[in-house]
Amino acid sequence: VSVADSPSGAANDKAVSLNADSATGQGFLAVNDSNSPILALAKDAFTMEAWIKLDPADARQYEGIGAYGGSFKIGMQNQQLEFTLYGIVDITSGFFVPLDDAWHHVAAVWNPGVGVTLYLDGAANEIAETRLPRAFTSNILTIGAEGVGGNALQGMIDRFRIHKVAL
């Protein structure tokens, strides 16, 4: 659902409410990147970022913010920001996204063979991790979930981006 609430607060600026006010909703966006894939970035540095606003009643244990190909994601476990290399490791940040009915900027900067830097509202935590993501199982990008039909974000999301560089 498109909503008038957004990080900028500007008139006519919109965000997407995927599952706000729903403890059981599993709404998310999916993009099929099969034709001329551009998101298969596991061996290259990249940045995933978004603005999120969690539902103040959020009680979900696992929530995806964005994921690609069954290989990597940015998400949360009990509101703690994390970056996941599926089947390999969950890298927790130590940052908990507040349930304060406010917009928060989150990001993960992946540097292969070095690790990931996770950001919450500009605060950073760099975590070493030399393992690489597993092979892609699909070319599907999910926004607001950690996979097709799984662990959707309970809240709103805006300005989700993946950059083919470490920002």
mmCIF file of N, CA, C and O in Angstrom, residues 64-166:
data_model
loop_
_atom_site.group_PDB
_atom_site.id
_atom_site.type_symbol
_atom_site.label_atom_id
_atom_site.label_comp_id
_atom_site.label_asym_id
_atom_site.label_seq_id
_atom_site.Cartn_x
_atom_site.Cartn_y
_atom_site.Cartn_z
ATOM 1 N N GLY A 64 12.997 -9.508 7.060
ATOM 2 C CA GLY A 64 13.902 -9.157 5.987
ATOM 3 C C GLY A 64 13.636 -7.743 5.503
ATOM 4 O O GLY A 64 12.489 -7.322 5.388
ATOM 5 N N ILE A 65 14.696 -7.018 5.230
ATOM 6 C CA ILE A 65 14.585 -5.692 4.631
ATOM 7 C C ILE A 65 14.813 -5.814 3.134
ATOM 8 O O ILE A 65 14.101 -5.226 2.334
ATOM 9 N N GLY A 66 15.792 -6.603 2.737
ATOM 10 C CA GLY A 66 16.061 -6.883 1.336
ATOM 11 C C GLY A 66 16.965 -8.083 1.209
ATOM 12 O O GLY A 66 17.851 -8.293 2.043
ATOM 13 N N ALA A 67 16.731 -8.903 0.182
ATOM 14 C CA ALA A 67 17.511 -10.117 -0.013
ATOM 15 C C ALA A 67 17.636 -10.410 -1.499
ATOM 16 O O ALA A 67 16.782 -10.008 -2.292
ATOM 17 N N TYR A 68 18.694 -11.139 -1.851
ATOM 18 C CA TYR A 68 18.873 -11.489 -3.256
ATOM 19 C C TYR A 68 19.350 -12.926 -3.417
ATOM 20 O O TYR A 68 20.322 -13.353 -2.780
ATOM 21 N N GLY A 69 18.638 -13.642 -4.282
ATOM 22 C CA GLY A 69 19.072 -14.929 -4.792
ATOM 23 C C GLY A 69 19.295 -16.038 -3.796
ATOM 24 O O GLY A 69 19.996 -16.997 -4.098
ATOM 25 N N GLY A 70 18.720 -15.940 -2.604
ATOM 26 C CA GLY A 70 18.979 -16.955 -1.591
ATOM 27 C C GLY A 70 20.436 -16.978 -1.170
ATOM 28 O O GLY A 70 20.928 -17.977 -0.657
ATOM 29 N N SER A 71 21.125 -15.841 -1.365
ATOM 30 C CA SER A 71 22.551 -15.772 -1.085
ATOM 31 C C SER A 71 22.891 -14.792 0.043
ATOM 32 O O SER A 71 23.690 -15.103 0.918
ATOM 33 N N PHE A 72 22.290 -13.584 0.005
ATOM 34 C CA PHE A 72 22.591 -12.601 1.046
ATOM 35 C C PHE A 72 21.379 -11.726 1.322
ATOM 36 O O PHE A 72 20.481 -11.609 0.494
ATOM 37 N N LYS A 73 21.358 -11.116 2.529
ATOM 38 C CA LYS A 73 20.262 -10.221 2.896
ATOM 39 C C LYS A 73 20.692 -9.258 3.983
ATOM 40 O O LYS A 73 21.645 -9.501 4.720
ATOM 41 N N ILE A 74 19.927 -8.172 4.081
ATOM 42 C CA ILE A 74 19.957 -7.288 5.233
ATOM 43 C C ILE A 74 18.598 -7.451 5.893
ATOM 44 O O ILE A 74 17.564 -7.493 5.215
ATOM 45 N N GLY A 75 18.595 -7.600 7.202
ATOM 46 C CA GLY A 75 17.346 -7.810 7.913
ATOM 47 C C GLY A 75 17.523 -7.589 9.400
ATOM 48 O O GLY A 75 18.472 -6.924 9.832
ATOM 49 N N MET A 76 16.615 -8.169 10.159
ATOM 50 C CA MET A 76 16.652 -8.022 11.615
ATOM 51 C C MET A 76 16.277 -9.329 12.284
ATOM 52 O O MET A 76 15.477 -10.099 11.754
ATOM 53 N N GLN A 77 16.846 -9.530 13.455
ATOM 54 C CA GLN A 77 16.426 -10.598 14.354
ATOM 55 C C GLN A 77 16.075 -9.928 15.667
ATOM 56 O O GLN A 77 16.941 -9.327 16.309
ATOM 57 N N ASN A 78 14.804 -9.989 16.047
ATOM 58 C CA ASN A 78 14.311 -9.301 17.245
ATOM 59 C C ASN A 78 14.720 -7.827 17.239
ATOM 60 O O ASN A 78 15.233 -7.312 18.221
ATOM 61 N N GLN A 79 14.538 -7.183 16.103
ATOM 62 C CA GLN A 79 14.845 -5.776 15.838
ATOM 63 C C GLN A 79 16.339 -5.460 15.784
ATOM 64 O O GLN A 79 16.730 -4.315 15.597
ATOM 65 N N GLN A 80 17.228 -6.458 15.972
ATOM 66 C CA GLN A 80 18.665 -6.220 15.837
ATOM 67 C C GLN A 80 19.060 -6.341 14.364
ATOM 68 O O GLN A 80 18.813 -7.358 13.716
ATOM 69 N N LEU A 81 19.660 -5.293 13.850
ATOM 70 C CA LEU A 81 20.086 -5.258 12.459
ATOM 71 C C LEU A 81 21.145 -6.315 12.209
ATOM 72 O O LEU A 81 22.068 -6.480 13.006
ATOM 73 N N GLU A 82 21.004 -7.049 11.075
ATOM 74 C CA GLU A 82 21.983 -8.069 10.743
ATOM 75 C C GLU A 82 22.131 -8.217 9.234
ATOM 76 O O GLU A 82 21.252 -7.827 8.472
ATOM 77 N N PHE A 83 23.256 -8.767 8.846
ATOM 78 C CA PHE A 83 23.544 -9.110 7.458
ATOM 79 C C PHE A 83 23.747 -10.612 7.436
ATOM 80 O O PHE A 83 24.461 -11.156 8.287
ATOM 81 N N THR A 84 23.131 -11.279 6.476
ATOM 82 C CA THR A 84 23.180 -12.735 6.434
ATOM 83 C C THR A 84 23.780 -13.220 5.134
ATOM 84 O O THR A 84 23.411 -12.746 4.059
ATOM 85 N N LEU A 85 24.697 -14.164 5.250
ATOM 86 C CA LEU A 85 25.151 -14.974 4.130
ATOM 87 C C LEU A 85 24.422 -16.297 4.333
ATOM 88 O O LEU A 85 24.798 -17.083 5.211
ATOM 89 N N TYR A 86 23.340 -16.506 3.573
ATOM 90 C CA TYR A 86 22.478 -17.670 3.788
ATOM 91 C C TYR A 86 23.276 -18.970 3.835
ATOM 92 O O TYR A 86 24.144 -19.202 3.017
ATOM 93 N N GLY A 87 22.952 -19.788 4.835
ATOM 94 C CA GLY A 87 23.585 -21.090 4.987
ATOM 95 C C GLY A 87 25.013 -21.017 5.495
ATOM 96 O O GLY A 87 25.663 -22.047 5.655
ATOM 97 N N ILE A 88 25.510 -19.782 5.758
ATOM 98 C CA ILE A 88 26.897 -19.629 6.194
ATOM 99 C C ILE A 88 26.968 -18.931 7.547
ATOM 100 O O ILE A 88 27.497 -19.482 8.506
ATOM 101 N N VAL A 89 26.413 -17.698 7.628
ATOM 102 C CA VAL A 89 26.538 -16.958 8.879
ATOM 103 C C VAL A 89 25.530 -15.805 8.925
ATOM 104 O O VAL A 89 25.212 -15.202 7.897
ATOM 105 N N ASP A 90 25.014 -15.541 10.123
ATOM 106 C CA ASP A 90 24.253 -14.326 10.417
ATOM 107 C C ASP A 90 25.210 -13.392 11.147
ATOM 108 O O ASP A 90 25.765 -13.757 12.180
ATOM 109 N N ILE A 91 25.395 -12.192 10.613
ATOM 110 C CA ILE A 91 26.330 -11.237 11.204
ATOM 111 C C ILE A 91 25.510 -10.150 11.892
ATOM 112 O O ILE A 91 24.881 -9.328 11.232
ATOM 113 N N THR A 92 25.496 -10.183 13.217
ATOM 114 C CA THR A 92 24.689 -9.225 13.973
ATOM 115 C C THR A 92 25.475 -7.946 14.229
ATOM 116 O O THR A 92 26.698 -7.966 14.382
ATOM 117 N N SER A 93 24.745 -6.844 14.289
ATOM 118 C CA SER A 93 25.364 -5.520 14.371
ATOM 119 C C SER A 93 25.518 -4.981 15.789
ATOM 120 O O SER A 93 26.346 -4.113 16.036
ATOM 121 N N GLY A 94 24.661 -5.433 16.708
ATOM 122 C CA GLY A 94 24.600 -4.809 18.024
ATOM 123 C C GLY A 94 23.688 -3.599 18.044
ATOM 124 O O GLY A 94 23.469 -2.995 19.085
ATOM 125 N N PHE A 95 23.125 -3.238 16.869
ATOM 126 C CA PHE A 95 22.192 -2.108 16.755
ATOM 127 C C PHE A 95 20.761 -2.632 16.712
ATOM 128 O O PHE A 95 20.447 -3.504 15.911
ATOM 129 N N PHE A 96 19.905 -2.073 17.550
ATOM 130 C CA PHE A 96 18.499 -2.454 17.585
ATOM 131 C C PHE A 96 17.673 -1.306 17.021
ATOM 132 O O PHE A 96 17.768 -0.168 17.496
ATOM 133 N N VAL A 97 16.868 -1.607 16.008
ATOM 134 C CA VAL A 97 16.006 -0.595 15.396
ATOM 135 C C VAL A 97 14.872 -0.306 16.371
ATOM 136 O O VAL A 97 14.121 -1.209 16.744
ATOM 137 N N PRO A 98 14.742 0.941 16.815
ATOM 138 C CA PRO A 98 13.726 1.272 17.817
ATOM 139 C C PRO A 98 12.297 1.111 17.297
ATOM 140 O O PRO A 98 12.024 1.328 16.121
ATOM 141 N N LEU A 99 11.412 0.746 18.196
ATOM 142 C CA LEU A 99 9.979 0.689 17.901
ATOM 143 C C LEU A 99 9.365 2.017 18.341
ATOM 144 O O LEU A 99 8.491 2.061 19.197
ATOM 145 N N ASP A 100 9.849 3.103 17.746
ATOM 146 C CA ASP A 100 9.474 4.445 18.201
ATOM 147 C C ASP A 100 8.612 5.213 17.210
ATOM 148 O O ASP A 100 8.467 6.428 17.322
ATOM 149 N N ASP A 101 8.042 4.519 16.220
ATOM 150 C CA ASP A 101 7.171 5.143 15.221
ATOM 151 C C ASP A 101 7.905 6.242 14.452
ATOM 152 O O ASP A 101 7.319 7.256 14.088
ATOM 153 N N ALA A 102 9.213 6.045 14.223
ATOM 154 C CA ALA A 102 10.031 7.007 13.474
ATOM 155 C C ALA A 102 10.786 6.270 12.368
ATOM 156 O O ALA A 102 10.997 5.055 12.436
ATOM 157 N N TRP A 103 11.190 7.028 11.355
ATOM 158 C CA TRP A 103 11.972 6.477 10.248
ATOM 159 C C TRP A 103 13.437 6.330 10.661
ATOM 160 O O TRP A 103 13.980 7.191 11.346
ATOM 161 N N HIS A 104 14.065 5.209 10.223
ATOM 162 C CA HIS A 104 15.460 4.939 10.515
ATOM 163 C C HIS A 104 16.165 4.469 9.249
ATOM 164 O O HIS A 104 15.620 3.667 8.489
ATOM 165 N N HIS A 105 17.383 4.977 9.046
ATOM 166 C CA HIS A 105 18.179 4.566 7.893
ATOM 167 C C HIS A 105 19.050 3.379 8.304
ATOM 168 O O HIS A 105 19.734 3.420 9.327
ATOM 169 N N VAL A 106 19.009 2.322 7.491
ATOM 170 C CA VAL A 106 19.821 1.136 7.735
ATOM 171 C C VAL A 106 20.627 0.837 6.476
ATOM 172 O O VAL A 106 20.180 1.112 5.356
ATOM 173 N N ALA A 107 21.817 0.289 6.660
ATOM 174 C CA ALA A 107 22.652 -0.062 5.517
ATOM 175 C C ALA A 107 23.617 -1.175 5.895
ATOM 176 O O ALA A 107 23.979 -1.332 7.066
ATOM 177 N N ALA A 108 24.015 -1.933 4.863
ATOM 178 C CA ALA A 108 25.061 -2.943 4.989
ATOM 179 C C ALA A 108 26.022 -2.735 3.835
ATOM 180 O O ALA A 108 25.610 -2.683 2.674
ATOM 181 N N VAL A 109 27.296 -2.597 4.151
ATOM 182 C CA VAL A 109 28.343 -2.444 3.136
ATOM 183 C C VAL A 109 29.193 -3.711 3.174
ATOM 184 O O VAL A 109 29.871 -3.978 4.167
ATOM 185 N N TRP A 110 29.124 -4.493 2.092
ATOM 186 C CA TRP A 110 29.824 -5.767 2.013
ATOM 187 C C TRP A 110 31.128 -5.599 1.235
ATOM 188 O O TRP A 110 31.133 -5.091 0.113
ATOM 189 N N ASN A 111 32.226 -6.031 1.850
ATOM 190 C CA ASN A 111 33.539 -6.057 1.207
ATOM 191 C C ASN A 111 34.033 -7.500 1.250
ATOM 192 O O ASN A 111 34.454 -7.973 2.314
ATOM 193 N N PRO A 112 33.961 -8.232 0.119
ATOM 194 C CA PRO A 112 34.339 -9.651 0.103
ATOM 195 C C PRO A 112 35.735 -9.891 0.650
ATOM 196 O O PRO A 112 36.676 -9.159 0.354
ATOM 197 N N GLY A 113 35.832 -10.911 1.494
ATOM 198 C CA GLY A 113 37.105 -11.266 2.085
ATOM 199 C C GLY A 113 37.517 -10.387 3.252
ATOM 200 O O GLY A 113 38.519 -10.649 3.911
ATOM 201 N N VAL A 114 36.746 -9.324 3.499
ATOM 202 C CA VAL A 114 37.042 -8.401 4.595
ATOM 203 C C VAL A 114 35.941 -8.455 5.642
ATOM 204 O O VAL A 114 36.179 -8.720 6.803
ATOM 205 N N GLY A 115 34.690 -8.184 5.224
ATOM 206 C CA GLY A 115 33.561 -8.215 6.148
ATOM 207 C C GLY A 115 32.480 -7.244 5.744
ATOM 208 O O GLY A 115 32.419 -6.785 4.609
ATOM 209 N N VAL A 116 31.657 -6.936 6.706
ATOM 210 C CA VAL A 116 30.507 -6.070 6.465
ATOM 211 C C VAL A 116 30.501 -4.956 7.512
ATOM 212 O O VAL A 116 30.869 -5.180 8.665
ATOM 213 N N THR A 117 30.103 -3.769 7.066
ATOM 214 C CA THR A 117 29.863 -2.675 7.997
ATOM 215 C C THR A 117 28.376 -2.419 8.001
ATOM 216 O O THR A 117 27.780 -2.186 6.945
ATOM 217 N N LEU A 118 27.766 -2.513 9.172
ATOM 218 C CA LEU A 118 26.332 -2.279 9.322
ATOM 219 C C LEU A 118 26.116 -0.908 9.924
ATOM 220 O O LEU A 118 26.855 -0.487 10.828
ATOM 221 N N TYR A 119 25.103 -0.212 9.412
ATOM 222 C CA TYR A 119 24.801 1.148 9.843
ATOM 223 C C TYR A 119 23.359 1.261 10.316
ATOM 224 O O TYR A 119 22.454 0.703 9.696
ATOM 225 N N LEU A 120 23.166 2.004 11.383
ATOM 226 C CA LEU A 120 21.836 2.405 11.838
ATOM 227 C C LEU A 120 21.909 3.899 12.123
ATOM 228 O O LEU A 120 22.646 4.323 13.028
ATOM 229 N N ASP A 121 21.178 4.670 11.326
ATOM 230 C CA ASP A 121 21.129 6.129 11.495
ATOM 231 C C ASP A 121 22.525 6.751 11.581
ATOM 232 O O ASP A 121 22.779 7.646 12.388
ATOM 233 N N GLY A 122 23.446 6.267 10.766
ATOM 234 C CA GLY A 122 24.785 6.840 10.687
ATOM 235 C C GLY A 122 25.810 6.210 11.615
ATOM 236 O O GLY A 122 27.006 6.351 11.391
ATOM 237 N N ALA A 123 25.378 5.521 12.662
ATOM 238 C CA ALA A 123 26.319 4.816 13.541
ATOM 239 C C ALA A 123 26.751 3.536 12.836
ATOM 240 O O ALA A 123 25.935 2.845 12.226
ATOM 241 N N ALA A 124 28.040 3.214 12.911
ATOM 242 C CA ALA A 124 28.577 2.076 12.165
ATOM 243 C C ALA A 124 29.214 1.048 13.080
ATOM 244 O O ALA A 124 29.769 1.379 14.121
ATOM 245 N N ASN A 125 29.136 -0.221 12.647
ATOM 246 C CA ASN A 125 29.837 -1.304 13.313
ATOM 247 C C ASN A 125 30.413 -2.197 12.224
ATOM 248 O O ASN A 125 29.676 -2.793 11.452
ATOM 249 N N GLU A 126 31.741 -2.275 12.159
ATOM 250 C CA GLU A 126 32.426 -3.089 11.152
ATOM 251 C C GLU A 126 32.725 -4.453 11.740
ATOM 252 O O GLU A 126 33.328 -4.558 12.818
ATOM 253 N N ILE A 127 32.302 -5.509 11.033
ATOM 254 C CA ILE A 127 32.482 -6.870 11.515
ATOM 255 C C ILE A 127 33.283 -7.648 10.478
ATOM 256 O O ILE A 127 32.900 -7.713 9.300
ATOM 257 N N ALA A 128 34.384 -8.242 10.898
ATOM 258 C CA ALA A 128 35.218 -9.034 10.000
ATOM 259 C C ALA A 128 34.510 -10.332 9.639
ATOM 260 O O ALA A 128 33.899 -10.979 10.490
ATOM 261 N N GLU A 129 34.598 -10.706 8.367
ATOM 262 C CA GLU A 129 34.037 -11.977 7.888
ATOM 263 C C GLU A 129 34.685 -12.279 6.545
ATOM 264 O O GLU A 129 34.472 -11.562 5.575
ATOM 265 N N THR A 130 35.507 -13.333 6.496
ATOM 266 C CA THR A 130 36.240 -13.634 5.272
ATOM 267 C C THR A 130 35.533 -14.639 4.367
ATOM 268 O O THR A 130 35.908 -14.782 3.208
ATOM 269 N N ARG A 131 34.510 -15.322 4.894
ATOM 270 C CA ARG A 131 33.784 -16.273 4.058
ATOM 271 C C ARG A 131 32.963 -15.525 3.007
ATOM 272 O O ARG A 131 32.524 -14.402 3.238
ATOM 273 N N LEU A 132 32.741 -16.175 1.875
ATOM 274 C CA LEU A 132 31.964 -15.596 0.787
ATOM 275 C C LEU A 132 30.550 -16.159 0.779
ATOM 276 O O LEU A 132 30.306 -17.258 1.285
ATOM 277 N N PRO A 133 29.601 -15.439 0.192
ATOM 278 C CA PRO A 133 28.234 -15.958 0.083
ATOM 279 C C PRO A 133 28.192 -17.243 -0.741
ATOM 280 O O PRO A 133 29.059 -17.471 -1.587
ATOM 281 N N ARG A 134 27.161 -18.044 -0.501
ATOM 282 C CA ARG A 134 26.980 -19.261 -1.291
ATOM 283 C C ARG A 134 26.472 -18.889 -2.681
ATOM 284 O O ARG A 134 26.056 -17.757 -2.927
ATOM 285 N N ALA A 135 26.461 -19.861 -3.553
ATOM 286 C CA ALA A 135 25.976 -19.655 -4.916
ATOM 287 C C ALA A 135 24.507 -19.247 -4.897
ATOM 288 O O ALA A 135 23.741 -19.640 -4.005
ATOM 289 N N PHE A 136 24.109 -18.468 -5.876
ATOM 290 C CA PHE A 136 22.722 -18.017 -5.978
ATOM 291 C C PHE A 136 21.805 -19.185 -6.307
ATOM 292 O O PHE A 136 22.150 -20.033 -7.122
ATOM 293 N N THR A 137 20.642 -19.202 -5.663
ATOM 294 C CA THR A 137 19.641 -20.224 -5.957
ATOM 295 C C THR A 137 18.557 -19.673 -6.873
ATOM 296 O O THR A 137 17.730 -20.432 -7.371
ATOM 297 N N SER A 138 18.552 -18.352 -7.076
ATOM 298 C CA SER A 138 17.603 -17.702 -7.983
ATOM 299 C C SER A 138 18.147 -16.321 -8.318
ATOM 300 O O SER A 138 19.205 -15.941 -7.837
ATOM 301 N N ASN A 139 17.411 -15.605 -9.128
ATOM 302 C CA ASN A 139 17.750 -14.212 -9.437
ATOM 303 C C ASN A 139 16.610 -13.308 -8.972
ATOM 304 O O ASN A 139 16.265 -12.338 -9.633
ATOM 305 N N ILE A 140 16.055 -13.623 -7.807
ATOM 306 C CA ILE A 140 14.936 -12.859 -7.271
ATOM 307 C C ILE A 140 15.430 -11.926 -6.164
ATOM 308 O O ILE A 140 16.080 -12.363 -5.213
ATOM 309 N N LEU A 141 15.111 -10.643 -6.329
ATOM 310 C CA LEU A 141 15.341 -9.641 -5.294
ATOM 311 C C LEU A 141 14.031 -9.464 -4.546
ATOM 312 O O LEU A 141 12.993 -9.232 -5.169
ATOM 313 N N THR A 142 14.064 -9.615 -3.232
ATOM 314 C CA THR A 142 12.874 -9.331 -2.429
ATOM 315 C C THR A 142 13.136 -8.079 -1.615
ATOM 316 O O THR A 142 14.220 -7.893 -1.063
ATOM 317 N N ILE A 143 12.139 -7.214 -1.573
ATOM 318 C CA ILE A 143 12.199 -5.973 -0.812
ATOM 319 C C ILE A 143 11.130 -6.055 0.260
ATOM 320 O O ILE A 143 9.952 -6.247 -0.046
ATOM 321 N N GLY A 144 11.541 -5.968 1.503
ATOM 322 C CA GLY A 144 10.608 -6.066 2.616
ATOM 323 C C GLY A 144 10.391 -7.483 3.103
ATOM 324 O O GLY A 144 9.464 -7.749 3.863
ATOM 325 N N ALA A 145 11.258 -8.419 2.708
ATOM 326 C CA ALA A 145 11.209 -9.801 3.181
ATOM 327 C C ALA A 145 12.579 -10.416 2.946
ATOM 328 O O ALA A 145 13.397 -9.869 2.218
ATOM 329 N N GLU A 146 12.814 -11.572 3.555
ATOM 330 C CA GLU A 146 14.109 -12.207 3.359
ATOM 331 C C GLU A 146 14.065 -13.303 2.321
ATOM 332 O O GLU A 146 15.005 -14.046 2.143
ATOM 333 N N GLY A 147 12.977 -13.381 1.609
ATOM 334 C CA GLY A 147 12.824 -14.337 0.526
ATOM 335 C C GLY A 147 11.371 -14.347 0.100
ATOM 336 O O GLY A 147 10.521 -13.720 0.734
ATOM 337 N N VAL A 148 11.099 -15.051 -0.964
ATOM 338 C CA VAL A 148 9.725 -15.116 -1.465
ATOM 339 C C VAL A 148 8.861 -15.842 -0.436
ATOM 340 O O VAL A 148 9.058 -17.011 -0.158
ATOM 341 N N GLY A 149 7.963 -15.099 0.169
ATOM 342 C CA GLY A 149 7.041 -15.666 1.143
ATOM 343 C C GLY A 149 7.632 -15.893 2.519
ATOM 344 O O GLY A 149 7.085 -16.678 3.292
ATOM 345 N N GLY A 150 8.707 -15.200 2.868
ATOM 346 C CA GLY A 150 9.288 -15.492 4.166
ATOM 347 C C GLY A 150 9.759 -14.292 4.951
ATOM 348 O O GLY A 150 10.473 -13.444 4.444
ATOM 349 N N ASN A 151 9.322 -14.243 6.203
ATOM 350 C CA ASN A 151 9.798 -13.274 7.194
ATOM 351 C C ASN A 151 9.750 -11.836 6.699
ATOM 352 O O ASN A 151 10.768 -11.153 6.586
ATOM 353 N N ALA A 152 8.542 -11.394 6.424
ATOM 354 C CA ALA A 152 8.324 -10.036 5.917
ATOM 355 C C ALA A 152 8.488 -8.996 7.022
ATOM 356 O O ALA A 152 8.323 -9.276 8.211
ATOM 357 N N LEU A 153 8.811 -7.784 6.596
ATOM 358 C CA LEU A 153 8.969 -6.637 7.482
ATOM 359 C C LEU A 153 7.599 -6.173 7.976
ATOM 360 O O LEU A 153 6.682 -5.993 7.175
ATOM 361 N N GLN A 154 7.460 -5.976 9.277
ATOM 362 C CA GLN A 154 6.219 -5.451 9.839
ATOM 363 C C GLN A 154 6.386 -3.944 9.992
ATOM 364 O O GLN A 154 6.860 -3.453 11.008
ATOM 365 N N GLY A 155 6.022 -3.227 8.953
ATOM 366 C CA GLY A 155 6.177 -1.780 8.970
ATOM 367 C C GLY A 155 6.200 -1.210 7.576
ATOM 368 O O GLY A 155 5.584 -1.747 6.667
ATOM 369 N N MET A 156 6.947 -0.118 7.410
ATOM 370 C CA MET A 156 7.037 0.577 6.129
ATOM 371 C C MET A 156 8.483 0.626 5.658
ATOM 372 O O MET A 156 9.405 0.540 6.472
ATOM 373 N N ILE A 157 8.651 0.765 4.348
ATOM 374 C CA ILE A 157 9.986 0.826 3.752
ATOM 375 C C ILE A 157 9.982 1.871 2.643
ATOM 376 O O ILE A 157 8.975 2.073 1.964
ATOM 377 N N ASP A 158 11.119 2.535 2.492
ATOM 378 C CA ASP A 158 11.261 3.544 1.446
ATOM 379 C C ASP A 158 12.722 3.608 1.027
ATOM 380 O O ASP A 158 13.624 3.269 1.801
ATOM 381 N N ARG A 159 12.941 4.008 -0.204
ATOM 382 C CA ARG A 159 14.280 4.270 -0.745
ATOM 383 C C ARG A 159 15.229 3.081 -0.603
ATOM 384 O O ARG A 159 16.408 3.245 -0.294
ATOM 385 N N PHE A 160 14.711 1.872 -0.852
ATOM 386 C CA PHE A 160 15.572 0.687 -0.848
ATOM 387 C C PHE A 160 16.475 0.761 -2.074
ATOM 388 O O PHE A 160 16.014 0.974 -3.189
ATOM 389 N N ARG A 161 17.775 0.568 -1.837
ATOM 390 C CA ARG A 161 18.732 0.635 -2.941
ATOM 391 C C ARG A 161 19.848 -0.386 -2.738
ATOM 392 O O ARG A 161 20.226 -0.699 -1.619
ATOM 393 N N ILE A 162 20.371 -0.849 -3.874
ATOM 394 C CA ILE A 162 21.598 -1.632 -3.880
ATOM 395 C C ILE A 162 22.565 -0.915 -4.801
ATOM 396 O O ILE A 162 22.236 -0.615 -5.948
ATOM 397 N N HIS A 163 23.739 -0.617 -4.287
ATOM 398 C CA HIS A 163 24.782 0.061 -5.051
ATOM 399 C C HIS A 163 25.892 -0.941 -5.337
ATOM 400 O O HIS A 163 26.290 -1.685 -4.440
ATOM 401 N N LYS A 164 26.428 -0.930 -6.542
ATOM 402 C CA LYS A 164 27.495 -1.845 -6.930
ATOM 403 C C LYS A 164 28.861 -1.328 -6.502
ATOM 404 O O LYS A 164 29.837 -1.421 -7.227
ATOM 405 N N VAL A 165 28.912 -0.788 -5.294
ATOM 406 C CA VAL A 165 30.146 -0.250 -4.743
ATOM 407 C C VAL A 165 29.970 -0.136 -3.219
ATOM 408 O O VAL A 165 28.853 -0.019 -2.727
ATOM 409 N N ALA A 166 31.072 -0.187 -2.510
ATOM 410 C CA ALA A 166 31.038 0.037 -1.065
ATOM 411 C C ALA A 166 30.974 1.539 -0.826
ATOM 412 O O ALA A 166 31.906 2.249 -1.177
#
